[in-house]
mmCIF file with all atom_site columns, C-alpha atoms in Angstrom:
data_model
loop_
_atom_site.group_PDB
_atom_site.id
_atom_site.type_symbol
_atom_site.label_atom_id
_atom_site.label_alt_id
_atom_site.label_comp_id
_atom_site.label_asym_id
_atom_site.label_entity_id
_atom_site.label_seq_id
_atom_site.pdbx_PDB_ins_code
_atom_site.Cartn_x
_atom_site.Cartn_y
_atom_site.Cartn_z
_atom_site.occupancy
_atom_site.B_iso_or_equiv
_atom_site.pdbx_formal_charge
_atom_site.auth_seq_id
_atom_site.auth_comp_id
_atom_site.auth_asym_id
_atom_site.auth_atom_id
_atom_site.pdbx_PDB_model_num
ATOM 1   C CA . MET A 1 1   ? 14.240  2.815  -17.628 1.00 0.00 ? 1   MET A CA 1
ATOM 2   C CA . ALA A 1 2   ? 15.966  3.162  -14.297 1.00 0.00 ? 2   ALA A CA 1
ATOM 3   C CA . LEU A 1 3   ? 14.057  3.764  -11.102 1.00 0.00 ? 3   LEU A CA 1
ATOM 4   C CA . LEU A 1 4   ? 14.154  7.277  -9.718  1.00 0.00 ? 4   LEU A CA 1
ATOM 5   C CA . LEU A 1 5   ? 16.194  7.911  -6.601  1.00 0.00 ? 5   LEU A CA 1
ATOM 6   C CA . LYS A 1 6   ? 14.886  9.931  -3.637  1.00 0.00 ? 6   LYS A CA 1
ATOM 7   C CA . GLY A 1 7   ? 14.444  13.560 -4.616  1.00 0.00 ? 7   GLY A CA 1
ATOM 8   C CA . GLU A 1 8   ? 15.189  12.881 -8.283  1.00 0.00 ? 8   GLU A CA 1
ATOM 9   C CA . LEU A 1 9   ? 11.567  13.318 -9.382  1.00 0.00 ? 9   LEU A CA 1
ATOM 10  C CA . ARG A 1 10  ? 11.597  17.002 -8.443  1.00 0.00 ? 10  ARG A CA 1
ATOM 11  C CA . THR A 1 11  ? 14.769  17.571 -10.477 1.00 0.00 ? 11  THR A CA 1
ATOM 12  C CA . LYS A 1 12  ? 13.412  15.750 -13.527 1.00 0.00 ? 12  LYS A CA 1
ATOM 13  C CA . LEU A 1 13  ? 10.115  17.632 -13.395 1.00 0.00 ? 13  LEU A CA 1
ATOM 14  C CA . GLN A 1 14  ? 11.947  20.948 -13.011 1.00 0.00 ? 14  GLN A CA 1
ATOM 15  C CA . ALA A 1 15  ? 13.964  20.165 -16.161 1.00 0.00 ? 15  ALA A CA 1
ATOM 16  C CA . ALA A 1 16  ? 11.174  18.714 -18.318 1.00 0.00 ? 16  ALA A CA 1
ATOM 17  C CA . LEU A 1 17  ? 8.131   20.708 -17.151 1.00 0.00 ? 17  LEU A CA 1
ATOM 18  C CA . PRO A 1 18  ? 9.341   23.796 -15.270 1.00 0.00 ? 18  PRO A CA 1
ATOM 19  C CA . ALA A 1 19  ? 5.871   25.389 -15.231 1.00 0.00 ? 19  ALA A CA 1
ATOM 20  C CA . ALA A 1 20  ? 4.440   22.297 -13.527 1.00 0.00 ? 20  ALA A CA 1
ATOM 21  C CA . VAL A 1 21  ? 6.440   22.460 -10.311 1.00 0.00 ? 21  VAL A CA 1
ATOM 22  C CA . ASP A 1 22  ? 4.843   24.461 -7.530  1.00 0.00 ? 22  ASP A CA 1
ATOM 23  C CA . VAL A 1 23  ? 7.897   26.352 -6.290  1.00 0.00 ? 23  VAL A CA 1
ATOM 24  C CA . ARG A 1 24  ? 6.209   27.232 -3.001  1.00 0.00 ? 24  ARG A CA 1
ATOM 25  C CA . TRP A 1 25  ? 6.972   23.639 -1.940  1.00 0.00 ? 25  TRP A CA 1
ATOM 26  C CA . ALA A 1 26  ? 10.069  22.925 -4.062  1.00 0.00 ? 26  ALA A CA 1
ATOM 27  C CA . ASN A 1 27  ? 12.515  22.773 -1.154  1.00 0.00 ? 27  ASN A CA 1
ATOM 28  C CA . GLN A 1 28  ? 10.185  21.277 1.441   1.00 0.00 ? 28  GLN A CA 1
ATOM 29  C CA . THR A 1 29  ? 11.459  18.044 2.986   1.00 0.00 ? 29  THR A CA 1
ATOM 30  C CA . ALA A 1 30  ? 10.180  15.677 5.593   1.00 0.00 ? 30  ALA A CA 1
ATOM 31  C CA . ALA A 1 31  ? 10.495  16.697 9.222   1.00 0.00 ? 31  ALA A CA 1
ATOM 32  C CA . PRO A 1 32  ? 9.073   15.226 12.403  1.00 0.00 ? 32  PRO A CA 1
ATOM 33  C CA . GLU A 1 33  ? 5.877   16.701 13.809  1.00 0.00 ? 33  GLU A CA 1
ATOM 34  C CA . THR A 1 34  ? 6.926   18.699 16.856  1.00 0.00 ? 34  THR A CA 1
ATOM 35  C CA . ALA A 1 35  ? 5.381   21.451 18.946  1.00 0.00 ? 35  ALA A CA 1
ATOM 36  C CA . GLU A 1 36  ? 7.543   24.013 17.164  1.00 0.00 ? 36  GLU A CA 1
ATOM 37  C CA . HIS A 1 37  ? 6.021   22.961 13.815  1.00 0.00 ? 37  HIS A CA 1
ATOM 38  C CA . ALA A 1 38  ? 2.446   23.230 15.090  1.00 0.00 ? 38  ALA A CA 1
ATOM 39  C CA . GLY A 1 39  ? 0.319   25.132 12.611  1.00 0.00 ? 39  GLY A CA 1
ATOM 40  C CA . ALA A 1 40  ? 2.756   24.615 9.743   1.00 0.00 ? 40  ALA A CA 1
ATOM 41  C CA . LEU A 1 41  ? 1.570   23.081 6.522   1.00 0.00 ? 41  LEU A CA 1
ATOM 42  C CA . PRO A 1 42  ? 1.977   19.298 6.276   1.00 0.00 ? 42  PRO A CA 1
ATOM 43  C CA . VAL A 1 43  ? 5.504   18.249 5.375   1.00 0.00 ? 43  VAL A CA 1
ATOM 44  C CA . LEU A 1 44  ? 6.428   16.228 2.340   1.00 0.00 ? 44  LEU A CA 1
ATOM 45  C CA . ILE A 1 45  ? 8.127   12.896 2.062   1.00 0.00 ? 45  ILE A CA 1
ATOM 46  C CA . GLU A 1 46  ? 11.574  13.341 0.485   1.00 0.00 ? 46  GLU A CA 1
ATOM 47  C CA . ASP A 1 47  ? 10.682  11.855 -2.880  1.00 0.00 ? 47  ASP A CA 1
ATOM 48  C CA . ASP A 1 48  ? 7.396   13.725 -3.304  1.00 0.00 ? 48  ASP A CA 1
ATOM 49  C CA . ALA A 1 49  ? 6.946   16.368 -5.966  1.00 0.00 ? 49  ALA A CA 1
ATOM 50  C CA . VAL A 1 50  ? 4.368   19.103 -5.729  1.00 0.00 ? 50  VAL A CA 1
ATOM 51  C CA . VAL A 1 51  ? 2.858   20.341 -8.962  1.00 0.00 ? 51  VAL A CA 1
ATOM 52  C CA . HIS A 1 52  ? 0.229   22.868 -9.933  1.00 0.00 ? 52  HIS A CA 1
ATOM 53  C CA . ALA A 1 53  ? -3.190  21.251 -10.240 1.00 0.00 ? 53  ALA A CA 1
ATOM 54  C CA . GLU A 1 54  ? -3.624  22.296 -13.869 1.00 0.00 ? 54  GLU A CA 1
ATOM 55  C CA . GLN A 1 55  ? -0.359  20.482 -14.742 1.00 0.00 ? 55  GLN A CA 1
ATOM 56  C CA . ILE A 1 56  ? -1.240  17.010 -13.431 1.00 0.00 ? 56  ILE A CA 1
ATOM 57  C CA . VAL A 1 57  ? -2.009  15.623 -16.918 1.00 0.00 ? 57  VAL A CA 1
ATOM 58  C CA . PRO A 1 58  ? 1.380   16.501 -18.497 1.00 0.00 ? 58  PRO A CA 1
ATOM 59  C CA . VAL A 1 59  ? 3.144   15.380 -15.304 1.00 0.00 ? 59  VAL A CA 1
ATOM 60  C CA . ALA A 1 60  ? 1.351   12.005 -15.371 1.00 0.00 ? 60  ALA A CA 1
ATOM 61  C CA . HIS A 1 61  ? 2.176   11.576 -19.055 1.00 0.00 ? 61  HIS A CA 1
ATOM 62  C CA . LEU A 1 62  ? 5.850   12.376 -18.395 1.00 0.00 ? 62  LEU A CA 1
ATOM 63  C CA . LEU A 1 63  ? 5.910   9.798  -15.596 1.00 0.00 ? 63  LEU A CA 1
ATOM 64  C CA . ARG A 1 64  ? 4.354   7.150  -17.836 1.00 0.00 ? 64  ARG A CA 1
ATOM 65  C CA . ASP A 1 65  ? 5.814   7.897  -21.271 1.00 0.00 ? 65  ASP A CA 1
ATOM 66  C CA . THR A 1 66  ? 9.313   9.119  -20.394 1.00 0.00 ? 66  THR A CA 1
ATOM 67  C CA . LEU A 1 67  ? 10.163  7.857  -16.909 1.00 0.00 ? 67  LEU A CA 1
ATOM 68  C CA . GLY A 1 68  ? 8.458   4.443  -17.112 1.00 0.00 ? 68  GLY A CA 1
ATOM 69  C CA . TYR A 1 69  ? 6.006   4.811  -14.222 1.00 0.00 ? 69  TYR A CA 1
ATOM 70  C CA . ASP A 1 70  ? 3.228   3.005  -16.027 1.00 0.00 ? 70  ASP A CA 1
ATOM 71  C CA . TYR A 1 71  ? 0.785   2.125  -13.247 1.00 0.00 ? 71  TYR A CA 1
ATOM 72  C CA . LEU A 1 72  ? -1.434  4.656  -11.511 1.00 0.00 ? 72  LEU A CA 1
ATOM 73  C CA . SER A 1 73  ? -2.056  2.847  -8.246  1.00 0.00 ? 73  SER A CA 1
ATOM 74  C CA . ASN A 1 74  ? -4.301  5.313  -6.503  1.00 0.00 ? 74  ASN A CA 1
ATOM 75  C CA . ILE A 1 75  ? -5.611  8.818  -6.174  1.00 0.00 ? 75  ILE A CA 1
ATOM 76  C CA . THR A 1 76  ? -6.602  9.973  -2.735  1.00 0.00 ? 76  THR A CA 1
ATOM 77  C CA . VAL A 1 77  ? -7.603  13.216 -1.065  1.00 0.00 ? 77  VAL A CA 1
ATOM 78  C CA . VAL A 1 78  ? -6.479  14.656 2.256   1.00 0.00 ? 78  VAL A CA 1
ATOM 79  C CA . ASP A 1 79  ? -8.508  17.425 3.867   1.00 0.00 ? 79  ASP A CA 1
ATOM 80  C CA . TYR A 1 80  ? -6.654  20.024 5.949   1.00 0.00 ? 80  TYR A CA 1
ATOM 81  C CA . PRO A 1 81  ? -9.458  22.294 7.180   1.00 0.00 ? 81  PRO A CA 1
ATOM 82  C CA . ALA A 1 82  ? -7.137  24.296 9.439   1.00 0.00 ? 82  ALA A CA 1
ATOM 83  C CA . PHE A 1 83  ? -5.319  25.450 6.305   1.00 0.00 ? 83  PHE A CA 1
ATOM 84  C CA . ASN A 1 84  ? -8.381  25.543 4.043   1.00 0.00 ? 84  ASN A CA 1
ATOM 85  C CA . LEU A 1 85  ? -6.497  23.076 1.850   1.00 0.00 ? 85  LEU A CA 1
ATOM 86  C CA . MET A 1 86  ? -7.396  19.965 -0.103  1.00 0.00 ? 86  MET A CA 1
ATOM 87  C CA . GLU A 1 87  ? -4.476  17.785 -1.170  1.00 0.00 ? 87  GLU A CA 1
ATOM 88  C CA . LEU A 1 88  ? -4.662  15.178 -3.910  1.00 0.00 ? 88  LEU A CA 1
ATOM 89  C CA . VAL A 1 89  ? -2.055  12.418 -3.759  1.00 0.00 ? 89  VAL A CA 1
ATOM 90  C CA . TYR A 1 90  ? -1.328  10.365 -6.865  1.00 0.00 ? 90  TYR A CA 1
ATOM 91  C CA . GLN A 1 91  ? 0.839   7.230  -6.572  1.00 0.00 ? 91  GLN A CA 1
ATOM 92  C CA . PHE A 1 92  ? 2.523   5.833  -9.652  1.00 0.00 ? 92  PHE A CA 1
ATOM 93  C CA . TYR A 1 93  ? 4.540   2.611  -9.879  1.00 0.00 ? 93  TYR A CA 1
ATOM 94  C CA . ASN A 1 94  ? 7.153   1.395  -12.325 1.00 0.00 ? 94  ASN A CA 1
ATOM 95  C CA . THR A 1 95  ? 6.039   -2.195 -12.944 1.00 0.00 ? 95  THR A CA 1
ATOM 96  C CA . THR A 1 96  ? 8.856   -2.958 -15.375 1.00 0.00 ? 96  THR A CA 1
ATOM 97  C CA . ASP A 1 97  ? 11.834  -2.015 -13.229 1.00 0.00 ? 97  ASP A CA 1
ATOM 98  C CA . GLY A 1 98  ? 10.760  -3.085 -9.786  1.00 0.00 ? 98  GLY A CA 1
ATOM 99  C CA . GLY A 1 99  ? 7.778   -1.209 -8.466  1.00 0.00 ? 99  GLY A CA 1
ATOM 100 C CA . ALA A 1 100 ? 9.358   1.623  -6.467  1.00 0.00 ? 100 ALA A CA 1
ATOM 101 C CA . ASP A 1 101 ? 6.737   4.266  -6.003  1.00 0.00 ? 101 ASP A CA 1
ATOM 102 C CA . VAL A 1 102 ? 6.713   7.916  -6.923  1.00 0.00 ? 102 VAL A CA 1
ATOM 103 C CA . ARG A 1 103 ? 4.241   10.153 -5.181  1.00 0.00 ? 103 ARG A CA 1
ATOM 104 C CA . VAL A 1 104 ? 3.100   13.217 -7.031  1.00 0.00 ? 104 VAL A CA 1
ATOM 105 C CA . ARG A 1 105 ? 1.269   15.542 -4.679  1.00 0.00 ? 105 ARG A CA 1
ATOM 106 C CA . VAL A 1 106 ? -0.986  18.268 -5.946  1.00 0.00 ? 106 VAL A CA 1
ATOM 107 C CA . ARG A 1 107 ? -1.594  20.909 -3.290  1.00 0.00 ? 107 ARG A CA 1
ATOM 108 C CA . ILE A 1 108 ? -4.418  23.281 -3.945  1.00 0.00 ? 108 ILE A CA 1
ATOM 109 C CA . GLY A 1 109 ? -4.343  26.400 -1.843  1.00 0.00 ? 109 GLY A CA 1
ATOM 110 C CA . ARG A 1 110 ? -7.972  27.206 -2.521  1.00 0.00 ? 110 ARG A CA 1
ATOM 111 C CA . THR A 1 111 ? -11.087 26.523 -0.567  1.00 0.00 ? 111 THR A CA 1
ATOM 112 C CA . PRO A 1 112 ? -12.361 22.957 -0.856  1.00 0.00 ? 112 PRO A CA 1
ATOM 113 C CA . GLU A 1 113 ? -15.436 24.332 -2.628  1.00 0.00 ? 113 GLU A CA 1
ATOM 114 C CA . THR A 1 114 ? -13.241 25.479 -5.521  1.00 0.00 ? 114 THR A CA 1
ATOM 115 C CA . CYS A 1 115 ? -11.042 22.366 -5.756  1.00 0.00 ? 115 CYS A CA 1
ATOM 116 C CA . ILE A 1 116 ? -10.881 21.724 -9.510  1.00 0.00 ? 116 ILE A CA 1
ATOM 117 C CA . VAL A 1 117 ? -8.287  19.388 -11.059 1.00 0.00 ? 117 VAL A CA 1
ATOM 118 C CA . PRO A 1 118 ? -8.014  18.097 -14.653 1.00 0.00 ? 118 PRO A CA 1
ATOM 119 C CA . SER A 1 119 ? -9.031  14.469 -15.057 1.00 0.00 ? 119 SER A CA 1
ATOM 120 C CA . LEU A 1 120 ? -6.570  11.701 -15.874 1.00 0.00 ? 120 LEU A CA 1
ATOM 121 C CA . SER A 1 121 ? -9.439  9.404  -16.919 1.00 0.00 ? 121 SER A CA 1
ATOM 122 C CA . PRO A 1 122 ? -9.269  10.156 -20.668 1.00 0.00 ? 122 PRO A CA 1
ATOM 123 C CA . THR A 1 123 ? -5.731  8.702  -20.865 1.00 0.00 ? 123 THR A CA 1
ATOM 124 C CA . TRP A 1 124 ? -5.536  6.652  -17.640 1.00 0.00 ? 124 TRP A CA 1
ATOM 125 C CA . PRO A 1 125 ? -8.726  4.538  -17.503 1.00 0.00 ? 125 PRO A CA 1
ATOM 126 C CA . GLY A 1 126 ? -7.789  3.360  -14.002 1.00 0.00 ? 126 GLY A CA 1
ATOM 127 C CA . ALA A 1 127 ? -8.314  6.916  -12.724 1.00 0.00 ? 127 ALA A CA 1
ATOM 128 C CA . ASN A 1 128 ? -12.031 6.847  -13.558 1.00 0.00 ? 128 ASN A CA 1
ATOM 129 C CA . LEU A 1 129 ? -13.428 5.288  -10.391 1.00 0.00 ? 129 LEU A CA 1
ATOM 130 C CA . GLN A 1 130 ? -10.858 6.933  -8.120  1.00 0.00 ? 130 GLN A CA 1
ATOM 131 C CA . GLU A 1 131 ? -11.724 10.409 -9.421  1.00 0.00 ? 131 GLU A CA 1
ATOM 132 C CA . ARG A 1 132 ? -15.407 9.664  -8.962  1.00 0.00 ? 132 ARG A CA 1
ATOM 133 C CA . GLU A 1 133 ? -14.678 8.659  -5.371  1.00 0.00 ? 133 GLU A CA 1
ATOM 134 C CA . ALA A 1 134 ? -12.729 11.909 -4.784  1.00 0.00 ? 134 ALA A CA 1
ATOM 135 C CA . TYR A 1 135 ? -15.720 13.808 -6.151  1.00 0.00 ? 135 TYR A CA 1
ATOM 136 C CA . ASP A 1 136 ? -18.305 11.835 -4.177  1.00 0.00 ? 136 ASP A CA 1
ATOM 137 C CA . MET A 1 137 ? -16.518 11.863 -0.819  1.00 0.00 ? 137 MET A CA 1
ATOM 138 C CA . TYR A 1 138 ? -14.639 15.202 -0.929  1.00 0.00 ? 138 TYR A CA 1
ATOM 139 C CA . GLY A 1 139 ? -16.219 17.310 -3.676  1.00 0.00 ? 139 GLY A CA 1
ATOM 140 C CA . VAL A 1 140 ? -13.143 17.518 -5.918  1.00 0.00 ? 140 VAL A CA 1
ATOM 141 C CA . VAL A 1 141 ? -14.309 18.441 -9.426  1.00 0.00 ? 141 VAL A CA 1
ATOM 142 C CA . PHE A 1 142 ? -12.674 16.916 -12.512 1.00 0.00 ? 142 PHE A CA 1
ATOM 143 C CA . PRO A 1 143 ? -14.189 18.989 -15.389 1.00 0.00 ? 143 PRO A CA 1
ATOM 144 C CA . ASP A 1 144 ? -13.203 16.694 -18.282 1.00 0.00 ? 144 ASP A CA 1
ATOM 145 C CA . HIS A 1 145 ? -14.127 13.435 -16.526 1.00 0.00 ? 145 HIS A CA 1
ATOM 146 C CA . PRO A 1 146 ? -16.334 11.246 -18.792 1.00 0.00 ? 146 PRO A CA 1
ATOM 147 C CA . ASN A 1 147 ? -18.891 10.447 -16.048 1.00 0.00 ? 147 ASN A CA 1
ATOM 148 C CA . LEU A 1 148 ? -18.387 12.516 -12.906 1.00 0.00 ? 148 LEU A CA 1
ATOM 149 C CA . ALA A 1 149 ? -21.242 11.109 -10.850 1.00 0.00 ? 149 ALA A CA 1
ATOM 150 C CA . ARG A 1 150 ? -21.555 9.845  -7.301  1.00 0.00 ? 150 ARG A CA 1
ATOM 151 C CA . VAL A 1 151 ? -20.232 6.328  -6.817  1.00 0.00 ? 151 VAL A CA 1
ATOM 152 C CA . TYR A 1 152 ? -21.080 5.559  -3.153  1.00 0.00 ? 152 TYR A CA 1
ATOM 153 C CA . MET A 1 153 ? -23.694 8.075  -2.044  1.00 0.00 ? 153 MET A CA 1
ATOM 154 C CA . TRP A 1 154 ? -27.117 8.372  -3.643  1.00 0.00 ? 154 TRP A CA 1
ATOM 155 C CA . ASP A 1 155 ? -27.682 11.173 -6.164  1.00 0.00 ? 155 ASP A CA 1
ATOM 156 C CA . GLU A 1 156 ? -29.858 13.254 -3.825  1.00 0.00 ? 156 GLU A CA 1
ATOM 157 C CA . PHE A 1 157 ? -27.273 13.223 -1.025  1.00 0.00 ? 157 PHE A CA 1
ATOM 158 C CA . LYS A 1 158 ? -26.022 16.716 -0.193  1.00 0.00 ? 158 LYS A CA 1
ATOM 159 C CA . GLY A 1 159 ? -22.482 17.272 0.965   1.00 0.00 ? 159 GLY A CA 1
ATOM 160 C CA . PHE A 1 160 ? -19.228 15.358 1.002   1.00 0.00 ? 160 PHE A CA 1
ATOM 161 C CA . PRO A 1 161 ? -19.015 12.938 3.939   1.00 0.00 ? 161 PRO A CA 1
ATOM 162 C CA . MET A 1 162 ? -15.230 12.483 4.130   1.00 0.00 ? 162 MET A CA 1
ATOM 163 C CA . ARG A 1 163 ? -14.539 16.178 4.637   1.00 0.00 ? 163 ARG A CA 1
ATOM 164 C CA . LYS A 1 164 ? -13.569 16.911 8.189   1.00 0.00 ? 164 LYS A CA 1
ATOM 165 C CA . ASP A 1 165 ? -16.120 19.727 8.366   1.00 0.00 ? 165 ASP A CA 1
ATOM 166 C CA . PHE A 1 166 ? -19.021 17.449 7.384   1.00 0.00 ? 166 PHE A CA 1
ATOM 167 C CA . PRO A 1 167 ? -21.778 17.696 10.034  1.00 0.00 ? 167 PRO A CA 1
ATOM 168 C CA . LYS A 1 168 ? -21.640 14.806 12.488  1.00 0.00 ? 168 LYS A CA 1
ATOM 169 C CA . THR A 1 169 ? -23.341 14.158 15.798  1.00 0.00 ? 169 THR A CA 1
ATOM 170 C CA . GLY A 1 170 ? -22.225 11.230 17.925  1.00 0.00 ? 170 GLY A CA 1
ATOM 171 C CA . ASP A 1 171 ? -21.716 8.257  15.672  1.00 0.00 ? 171 ASP A CA 1
ATOM 172 C CA . LYS A 1 172 ? -24.386 9.436  13.202  1.00 0.00 ? 172 LYS A CA 1
ATOM 173 C CA . TYR A 1 173 ? -23.755 11.715 10.262  1.00 0.00 ? 173 TYR A CA 1
ATOM 174 C CA . THR A 1 174 ? -26.366 14.361 9.693   1.00 0.00 ? 174 THR A CA 1
ATOM 175 C CA . HIS A 1 175 ? -27.215 15.494 6.205   1.00 0.00 ? 175 HIS A CA 1
ATOM 176 C CA . VAL A 1 176 ? -29.995 16.939 4.118   1.00 0.00 ? 176 VAL A CA 1
ATOM 177 C CA . THR A 1 177 ? -31.427 14.851 1.302   1.00 0.00 ? 177 THR A CA 1
ATOM 178 C CA . GLY A 1 178 ? -33.086 16.541 -1.640  1.00 0.00 ? 178 GLY A CA 1
ATOM 179 C CA . GLU A 1 179 ? -33.893 20.197 -2.082  1.00 0.00 ? 179 GLU A CA 1
#
């Protein structure tokens, strides 16, 4: 399978899974951060595709099974408290045809407390630990995850320490342990 060219992922997703593409961001392209863009939502890299959170599983399967992007390299979370937005970023690689990456961004325009995304762990075992980390550090919930438990913090720890609104004083984080 051939590698995707810049911007081609959006077109392929639109054709194969039209309900998956989040049209609010369909025409967004990268632009430099300037004073005139202050307060605007973060811009996308040209080859990014934005999909609805509930469609990440079929999108990931299309990338793997049809387009040849067979390696889920990482899942990360970006917290934009000014916009009340949590963004999950999935990076897939095509290991057969050369390793060019495809970023699939899932933007969730809900409060971080209601950030719920289907798990890729049942069909992508490599997603297991990364989803647990997203849960532990940011509070992203993956309802069908086989073992959604804290991976770094202890079970009694309250809160999500990588969120930008997590209480911090000086170089010490403050938190409440237990009930």
